[in-house]
Amino acid sequence: MSAYLQVAEDEGEEPIELPTEDDTTLLLSTLAAQFPGTCGLKYRNPESRTMRGVRLVDGRLHPPESGWGNCVYYCVFPKAKTKRMETKQKCSDLIVLGLPWKTSEQQLREYFETYGEVLMAQVKKDPKSGQSKGFGFIRFSSFESQMRVLSQRHMIDGRWCDVKIPNSKEGQAQQVPCKVFVGRCTEDMQADDLREYFSKFGEVTDVFIPKPFRAFAFVTFLDPEVAQSLCGEDHIIKGVSVHVSNAAPKSDPNVRSFGGMGIGPRGPVSRDQKNLGSPFGGGGSTHHYHQHHGGPGASTMNTGTGGWNQAGPGSRGNLEIPNLQALGITGQAGTTTGTGAQSMSNPLGMGTLNLGGFPMNPALMAAALNQASWGLINNLQGSQVPTSAADGGPQAFGTPAPATGFGGTTGGPQPNTGAPAGGGQASGFLNWMNPSPATSSGSDAQGGGAPGSNGPQQPGSWPRVKNDNFLKYD
DNA sequence: GTTGAGCGTT
């Protein structure tokens, strides 16, 4: 009475039926007979939507607790050769910026060992004086540790430190986006609410909610696949439908000059861009929303001239409304040579209104744009969206307070957001301010709703052909 | 004994 199991090589592929054994297991040899090279099975957990592996013991694949069910199982191949996502999950040296002068290599190592095995830790010093230069390098043995470390900021010895891929390592492939954009947020959605909700899909390493309220948020997952799996979906949080879509780094360092902004010889390189060395889009932690002037609420409305094409090279200053072109919303796919605003269409019909000083809520604008870009992407799939559109403008909708890591919202003590996630012991430092030292099994110990508990960093994305039409963040 | 954006003596 052997039953049959539906197995496909991958999602989207045609499944075939494979016979199970009397003890309900499926022989790996049976599987391999149809799918040479397979080393395991997985299936998508309908609840978490994440892939779940099937237990393999002595050549037998065992059904999940609830039985094989009717779902389709997918083959797992060595080295995860699932066509897309060429994530070279290799570790590289990571630079640690902002170290206290006093921090020793030993301390550096000890701090990061809470994330995983540290193969190397060094603090750069002046050869003569021996004085630390305030930065160092570390290397993990596991890519996951590296991922986690890169996705957060770190409180080391009393200072917030950024960990990035060193500039010297540019051009080395690394990542897939782990961060998603969550649109249509309401003001009563706190970071904890989002974290709690999204944690059921996978480990959340960061939640960022711009302040003042802008109707969107960023959620970063440890696993890029989880992030990707949610993109394009609507979710109900606190009774409100929010939309999840790709978040993209605000700008692509590898792609220069394009778009309505300055088409300088080397493209517009501004103060904000010099920080974009790493493919992670700046690597660090704080979300540098491009902000140029005007405080929160002050003159966030663009009234007039600061249009799509006003800023010359290096002067990206007065752009506070989204640049549709930089967002990839050109209305014409494949336009890599469109240099000016004149070649730009406006799918929302909003830009011109705004140019005229029409009152427009930047928050809603931002959210709407992100939505719009998705619509476009769906239409444009198959045709290439120029990655170069990514460069150019400041995508500042309004002027959020920069995430300094020191709150800036309340006068309270610094939230110890840098508490190591898995390990607990934090940095052995400043724990006094964090009443619940990393007890959470899952993710970090975010001091409950602590202000400024943002600022992490995204493993950004690469110059991708698709999916670059999004709200830019940093 | 000062500093606080950056990018690694080998």
XYZ file of C-alpha atoms (C1' of nucleotides) in Angstrom:
484
model
C 0.000 0.000 0.000
C 2.546 2.455 -0.958
C 1.381 6.003 -1.329
C 2.723 8.542 -3.712
C 4.337 11.791 -3.043
C 4.421 14.787 -5.312
C 7.894 16.014 -5.920
C 9.121 18.717 -8.215
C 12.586 19.843 -8.973
C 11.772 23.352 -7.904
C 8.884 25.659 -7.386
C 7.029 26.195 -10.554
C 8.196 22.942 -12.020
C 5.956 20.070 -12.832
C 5.742 17.587 -9.993
C 5.971 13.879 -10.460
C 4.737 11.196 -8.120
C 7.174 9.080 -6.216
C 6.290 5.986 -4.259
C 6.884 5.951 -0.548
C 7.816 2.901 1.457
C 5.650 0.940 3.793
C 6.942 2.857 6.727
C 5.823 6.041 4.945
C 9.339 7.192 4.324
C 10.649 8.069 0.947
C 13.912 6.536 -0.082
C 16.502 8.990 -1.127
C 17.435 6.548 -3.809
C 13.905 6.689 -5.151
C 14.134 10.415 -5.229
C 17.546 10.438 -6.783
C 16.420 8.068 -9.454
C 14.164 10.761 -10.792
C 16.201 13.747 -9.774
C 19.842 12.914 -10.081
C 21.972 14.875 -7.735
C 19.249 15.570 -5.238
C 20.365 15.421 -1.676
C 17.165 16.215 0.144
C 13.626 17.472 0.109
C 11.896 20.573 1.273
C 8.444 22.034 1.203
C 6.877 25.345 1.834
C 5.313 25.586 5.211
C 1.888 27.059 4.586
C 1.922 28.874 7.866
C 5.291 30.463 7.903
C 5.640 30.444 4.142
C 9.218 29.567 4.578
C 10.805 26.487 3.234
C 11.062 23.591 5.595
C 13.454 20.776 5.200
C 12.515 17.142 5.366
C 14.277 14.908 7.803
C 16.734 12.557 6.245
C 18.010 9.565 8.179
C 20.005 6.768 6.690
C 18.835 7.375 3.207
C 15.216 7.667 4.172
C 13.228 10.857 4.017
C 10.763 11.053 6.827
C 7.402 12.759 6.561
C 6.584 15.816 8.658
C 4.741 15.209 11.884
C 1.416 15.667 10.216
C 2.282 13.330 7.431
C 3.245 14.043 3.891
C -0.044 15.700 3.171
C -0.881 16.880 -0.256
C 1.654 19.550 -0.740
C 4.368 19.446 -3.322
C 7.873 18.750 -2.197
C 10.899 20.199 -3.827
C 14.289 18.827 -4.404
C 17.280 20.151 -2.634
C 20.529 20.103 -4.468
C 23.969 20.461 -3.109
C 25.203 23.985 -3.041
C 21.678 25.271 -3.476
C 21.786 25.502 -7.187
C 18.414 27.010 -7.495
C 19.209 29.043 -10.526
C 18.619 32.466 -9.106
C 20.377 34.038 -6.233
C 23.964 33.462 -6.686
C 24.653 34.261 -3.155
C 28.197 33.497 -2.689
C 27.901 32.824 0.899
C 31.451 33.473 1.601
C 32.777 35.485 4.403
C 34.955 38.435 3.900
C 36.762 40.690 6.247
C 34.523 43.245 7.763
C 35.558 46.654 8.826
C 34.430 47.907 12.171
C 34.192 51.635 12.304
C 33.866 53.812 15.294
C 35.688 51.795 17.865
C 36.579 53.492 21.082
C 40.227 54.342 21.264
C 40.651 52.057 24.166
C 39.143 48.960 22.665
C 41.651 46.199 22.281
C 41.708 43.428 19.781
C 40.805 41.031 22.477
C 37.760 43.046 23.386
C 36.807 43.348 19.778
C 37.027 39.642 19.344
C 35.102 38.926 22.478
C 32.317 41.200 21.458
C 31.839 39.613 18.080
C 32.255 36.093 19.294
C 28.725 36.318 20.568
C 27.721 36.144 16.916
C 29.817 33.223 15.936
C 33.320 32.034 15.558
C 35.687 34.861 14.890
C 38.617 33.943 12.722
C 40.332 37.261 12.907
C 40.043 40.434 14.841
C 42.367 43.336 14.629
C 42.424 46.898 15.714
C 44.358 49.219 13.506
C 46.884 51.183 15.420
C 49.486 53.771 14.878
C 52.727 51.830 14.568
C 54.635 54.201 16.751
C 52.310 55.167 19.493
C 50.320 52.015 19.428
C 47.284 54.171 19.649
C 44.188 52.748 18.082
C 42.951 54.413 14.977
C 39.432 53.709 15.979
C 38.659 51.008 13.516
C 39.441 47.419 12.978
C 38.664 44.322 11.060
C 36.989 41.086 11.863
C 36.282 37.925 10.044
C 33.738 35.276 10.781
C 33.781 31.702 9.761
C 30.094 31.521 9.119
C 28.312 33.600 6.610
C 25.269 33.728 8.758
C 27.202 35.376 11.496
C 28.491 37.863 9.022
C 24.986 38.538 7.829
C 23.725 39.110 11.252
C 26.514 41.380 12.210
C 26.110 43.414 9.091
C 22.446 43.836 9.712
C 22.863 45.597 12.971
C 24.729 48.255 14.704
C 26.923 47.464 17.561
C 27.467 48.981 20.908
C 31.063 48.238 21.631
C 32.625 49.556 24.746
C 30.152 52.370 24.895
C 30.138 53.518 21.328
C 27.953 52.702 18.424
C 30.009 51.050 15.781
C 29.277 50.281 12.204
C 30.303 47.107 10.544
C 30.625 47.171 6.818
C 32.140 45.422 3.923
C 35.412 47.214 3.388
C 35.766 49.348 0.339
C 38.640 47.243 -0.752
C 36.245 44.381 -1.107
C 33.995 46.158 -3.453
C 32.818 44.327 -6.420
C 32.639 41.062 -4.677
C 29.254 39.608 -4.796
C 27.615 39.136 -1.534
C 24.047 39.742 -0.960
C 20.482 39.557 -1.705
C 18.205 42.064 -0.167
C 17.039 41.222 3.300
C 15.066 44.342 3.794
C 11.543 44.932 2.702
C 9.507 48.025 2.419
C 6.234 48.009 4.257
C 3.790 50.515 2.923
C 0.481 51.792 4.180
C 1.559 51.629 7.768
C -0.489 53.438 10.292
C 0.840 55.506 13.062
C -0.144 53.094 15.750
C 2.089 50.418 14.347
C 5.098 50.356 16.533
C 8.339 48.704 15.676
C 7.507 45.946 18.070
C 4.224 45.323 16.367
C 5.898 44.903 13.055
C 8.616 42.803 14.512
C 6.181 40.540 16.217
C 4.060 40.148 13.160
C 6.833 39.511 10.707
C 8.786 37.264 12.987
C 6.486 34.445 12.134
C 7.967 34.376 8.672
C 11.524 34.373 9.798
C 13.918 36.085 12.077
C 13.625 39.820 11.992
C 16.865 41.607 12.554
C 15.617 45.112 12.341
C 12.571 47.273 12.088
C 12.882 50.832 11.073
C 10.065 53.306 11.247
C 10.867 56.766 10.028
C 9.998 59.575 12.296
C 8.051 61.627 11.936
C 5.382 59.339 10.697
C 5.627 58.594 7.025
C 3.297 55.694 6.580
C 5.926 53.154 5.810
C 8.546 51.082 7.490
C 11.435 48.832 6.722
C 11.687 45.340 8.053
C 14.915 43.440 7.756
C 15.074 39.704 7.888
C 18.016 37.567 8.546
C 17.153 35.407 5.612
C 16.885 37.160 2.289
C 14.662 34.416 0.999
C 12.120 35.202 3.605
C 12.251 38.817 2.660
C 11.833 38.008 -0.968
C 9.003 35.635 -0.340
C 6.962 38.367 1.243
C 7.469 40.922 -1.426
C 4.401 41.841 -3.328
C 2.080 40.672 -0.636
C -0.491 42.381 1.474
C -0.574 41.681 5.158
C -2.954 42.614 7.865
C -1.378 44.193 10.867
C -3.502 45.685 13.574
C -6.436 45.359 11.287
C -4.797 47.360 8.586
C -3.642 46.105 5.250
C -0.038 46.900 4.649
C 1.868 46.166 1.518
C 5.240 44.555 1.420
C 7.601 45.220 -1.378
C 11.244 45.331 -2.105
C 13.375 47.879 -0.500
C 16.349 48.980 -2.466
C 19.438 50.797 -1.518
C 19.084 54.373 -2.217
C 21.778 54.422 -4.748
C 24.008 52.140 -6.581
C 27.657 52.923 -6.281
C 28.464 50.957 -9.347
C 26.182 52.891 -11.517
C 26.997 56.428 -12.065
C 25.389 59.358 -13.566
C 21.981 58.992 -14.826
C 18.716 60.519 -14.319
C 17.549 63.990 -14.162
C 20.142 65.047 -11.739
C 23.467 66.244 -12.683
C 25.017 64.364 -15.462
C 28.393 65.355 -14.402
C 31.489 63.824 -15.800
C 31.520 61.448 -12.954
C 28.021 61.802 -11.982
C 26.791 63.511 -8.964
C 28.944 62.584 -6.127
C 27.907 64.171 -3.010
C 28.678 64.065 0.566
C 26.117 61.404 0.975
C 27.473 59.176 -1.617
C 30.960 58.894 -0.532
C 29.732 56.560 2.035
C 28.434 54.141 -0.426
C 31.476 52.170 -0.960
C 30.186 48.831 -0.109
C 27.704 47.018 -2.146
C 25.658 47.008 0.922
C 24.933 50.534 0.213
C 26.832 52.054 2.960
C 27.047 49.151 5.133
C 26.728 50.772 8.377
C 23.801 51.225 10.376
C 22.130 54.437 10.499
C 19.628 55.043 7.858
C 20.936 58.045 6.175
C 17.917 59.289 4.556
C 19.101 61.970 2.393
C 18.275 65.001 4.166
C 19.566 68.260 3.239
C 17.769 70.909 4.993
C 14.715 71.601 6.905
C 13.830 69.825 10.010
C 11.004 67.479 10.489
C 7.904 69.109 9.366
C 9.709 72.127 8.226
C 9.679 72.823 4.579
C 9.388 69.249 3.692
C 7.014 70.275 1.079
C 8.584 71.049 -2.111
C 7.123 74.154 -3.378
C 8.113 74.706 -6.820
C 11.396 74.979 -8.423
C 13.299 72.169 -6.881
C 12.130 69.928 -9.572
C 13.244 66.772 -11.095
C 15.954 68.292 -13.051
C 17.098 71.209 -11.127
C 20.003 69.983 -9.242
C 23.261 70.141 -10.979
C 26.220 67.963 -10.310
C 26.871 67.778 -6.702
C 23.923 69.802 -5.807
C 21.267 67.428 -5.039
C 20.221 69.696 -2.368
C 16.794 70.883 -2.967
C 15.230 67.673 -3.929
C 12.821 66.700 -1.346
C 10.247 65.138 -3.431
C 10.834 61.768 -4.862
C 12.529 61.504 -8.113
C 10.423 59.195 -10.127
C 13.181 58.531 -12.488
C 15.596 57.664 -9.822
C 12.986 55.391 -8.496
C 13.012 53.656 -11.750
C 9.678 54.955 -12.737
C 10.502 56.165 -16.111
C 7.518 54.874 -17.854
C 9.730 53.483 -20.501
C 11.707 50.470 -19.877
C 15.170 50.262 -21.144
C 15.801 53.909 -21.268
C 19.331 54.206 -20.257
C 20.076 57.296 -22.111
C 17.236 59.386 -20.983
C 19.056 62.089 -19.303
C 16.666 64.785 -18.678
C 13.374 65.305 -17.125
C 11.906 65.718 -20.492
C 12.288 62.100 -21.235
C 10.464 61.180 -18.193
C 6.915 60.327 -17.958
C 5.051 60.348 -14.795
C 2.875 57.391 -14.168
C 1.299 58.892 -11.174
C 0.549 62.203 -12.609
C 1.728 63.592 -9.390
C 5.058 65.042 -10.078
C 3.930 67.977 -11.964
C 1.357 68.770 -9.438
C 3.910 68.711 -6.798
C 6.222 70.746 -8.829
C 3.641 73.368 -8.837
C 3.667 73.430 -5.149
C 0.606 71.380 -4.768
C 0.311 70.229 -1.232
C 1.363 66.670 -1.001
C 2.005 64.550 1.965
C 5.465 63.164 1.528
C 4.618 60.150 3.558
C 1.759 59.107 1.437
C 3.680 60.068 -1.592
C 6.428 57.735 -0.602
C 4.083 54.918 0.078
C 2.174 55.533 -3.072
C 5.273 55.628 -5.131
C 6.428 52.373 -3.872
C 3.158 50.886 -4.757
C 3.279 52.441 -8.119
C 6.650 51.062 -8.805
C 5.396 47.619 -8.185
C 2.645 48.057 -10.609
C 5.109 49.155 -13.149
C 7.440 46.376 -12.458
C 4.782 43.910 -13.077
C 4.217 45.526 -16.372
C 7.812 45.797 -17.187
C 8.918 42.388 -16.360
C 10.655 40.868 -19.219
C 11.923 44.131 -20.363
C 14.852 45.464 -18.592
C 14.636 48.233 -16.208
C 17.823 50.150 -16.276
C 19.761 49.810 -13.156
C 21.295 53.074 -13.835
C 18.139 54.704 -12.864
C 19.122 53.985 -9.396
C 21.640 56.669 -9.232
C 21.032 60.226 -9.013
C 18.812 61.680 -6.584
C 18.230 62.008 -3.051
C 15.157 60.169 -2.275
C 14.142 62.152 0.601
C 10.561 62.367 1.312
C 10.478 64.772 4.032
C 13.288 65.007 6.398
C 13.362 62.348 8.974
C 15.499 62.671 11.931
C 18.734 60.936 11.345
C 19.116 57.840 13.309
C 21.882 58.738 15.546
C 21.440 55.796 17.718
C 21.079 58.044 20.603
C 17.449 58.189 20.527
C 16.696 61.658 19.665
C 13.194 60.954 20.586
C 13.236 60.784 24.251
C 15.738 61.761 26.734
C 16.185 58.290 27.969
C 19.341 56.370 28.043
C 20.694 54.892 24.960
C 18.848 51.898 23.849
C 21.187 49.083 23.691
C 20.094 47.990 20.346
C 23.434 46.615 19.672
C 22.905 43.753 21.950
C 24.049 40.668 20.240
C 21.204 38.671 19.112
C 21.833 35.128 19.711
C 24.172 35.138 22.521
C 22.803 37.174 25.244
C 25.723 38.612 26.947
C 25.651 41.760 24.996
C 28.853 43.569 25.156
C 29.191 43.062 28.794
C 28.708 46.700 28.884
C 25.917 49.076 29.362
C 23.664 46.289 30.231
C 22.348 48.298 33.043
C 20.280 50.211 30.658
C 18.744 47.226 29.130
C 16.531 45.599 31.650
C 16.028 42.536 29.565
C 19.421 41.557 28.408
C 18.958 39.598 25.322
C 16.725 37.047 26.772
C 14.780 36.767 23.637
C 15.630 33.630 21.952
C 14.869 34.795 18.567
C 16.185 38.100 17.761
C 17.795 40.978 19.358
C 16.917 42.485 22.600
C 15.402 45.632 21.511
C 14.720 47.713 24.518
C 11.009 47.735 24.279
C 10.111 50.361 21.853
C 13.205 52.181 22.635
C 13.661 55.231 20.591
C 16.253 55.225 18.008
C 16.061 51.548 17.929
C 16.599 51.763 14.340
C 19.626 52.275 12.499
C 20.734 49.005 11.333
C 21.911 48.294 8.096
C 20.832 46.381 5.341
C 22.604 44.108 3.435
C 21.607 45.991 0.496
C 21.087 44.752 -2.877
C 23.134 44.510 -5.926
C 22.846 46.101 -9.140
C 20.001 44.044 -10.182
C 18.253 44.289 -13.377
C 14.909 43.976 -11.901
C 13.711 45.245 -8.653
C 15.493 48.457 -8.529
C 12.464 50.531 -8.656
C 11.878 51.168 -5.122
C 11.972 53.610 -2.459
C 15.518 54.295 -1.808
C 16.839 54.050 1.605
C 20.233 53.865 2.951
C 47.164 64.156 27.119
C 43.417 65.742 21.907
C 39.998 63.074 17.567
C 35.151 60.420 15.518
C 35.019 60.065 9.363
C 37.217 56.639 7.446
C 39.245 51.621 4.747
C 43.765 47.248 6.234
C 52.570 48.604 7.349
C 52.987 42.879 6.497
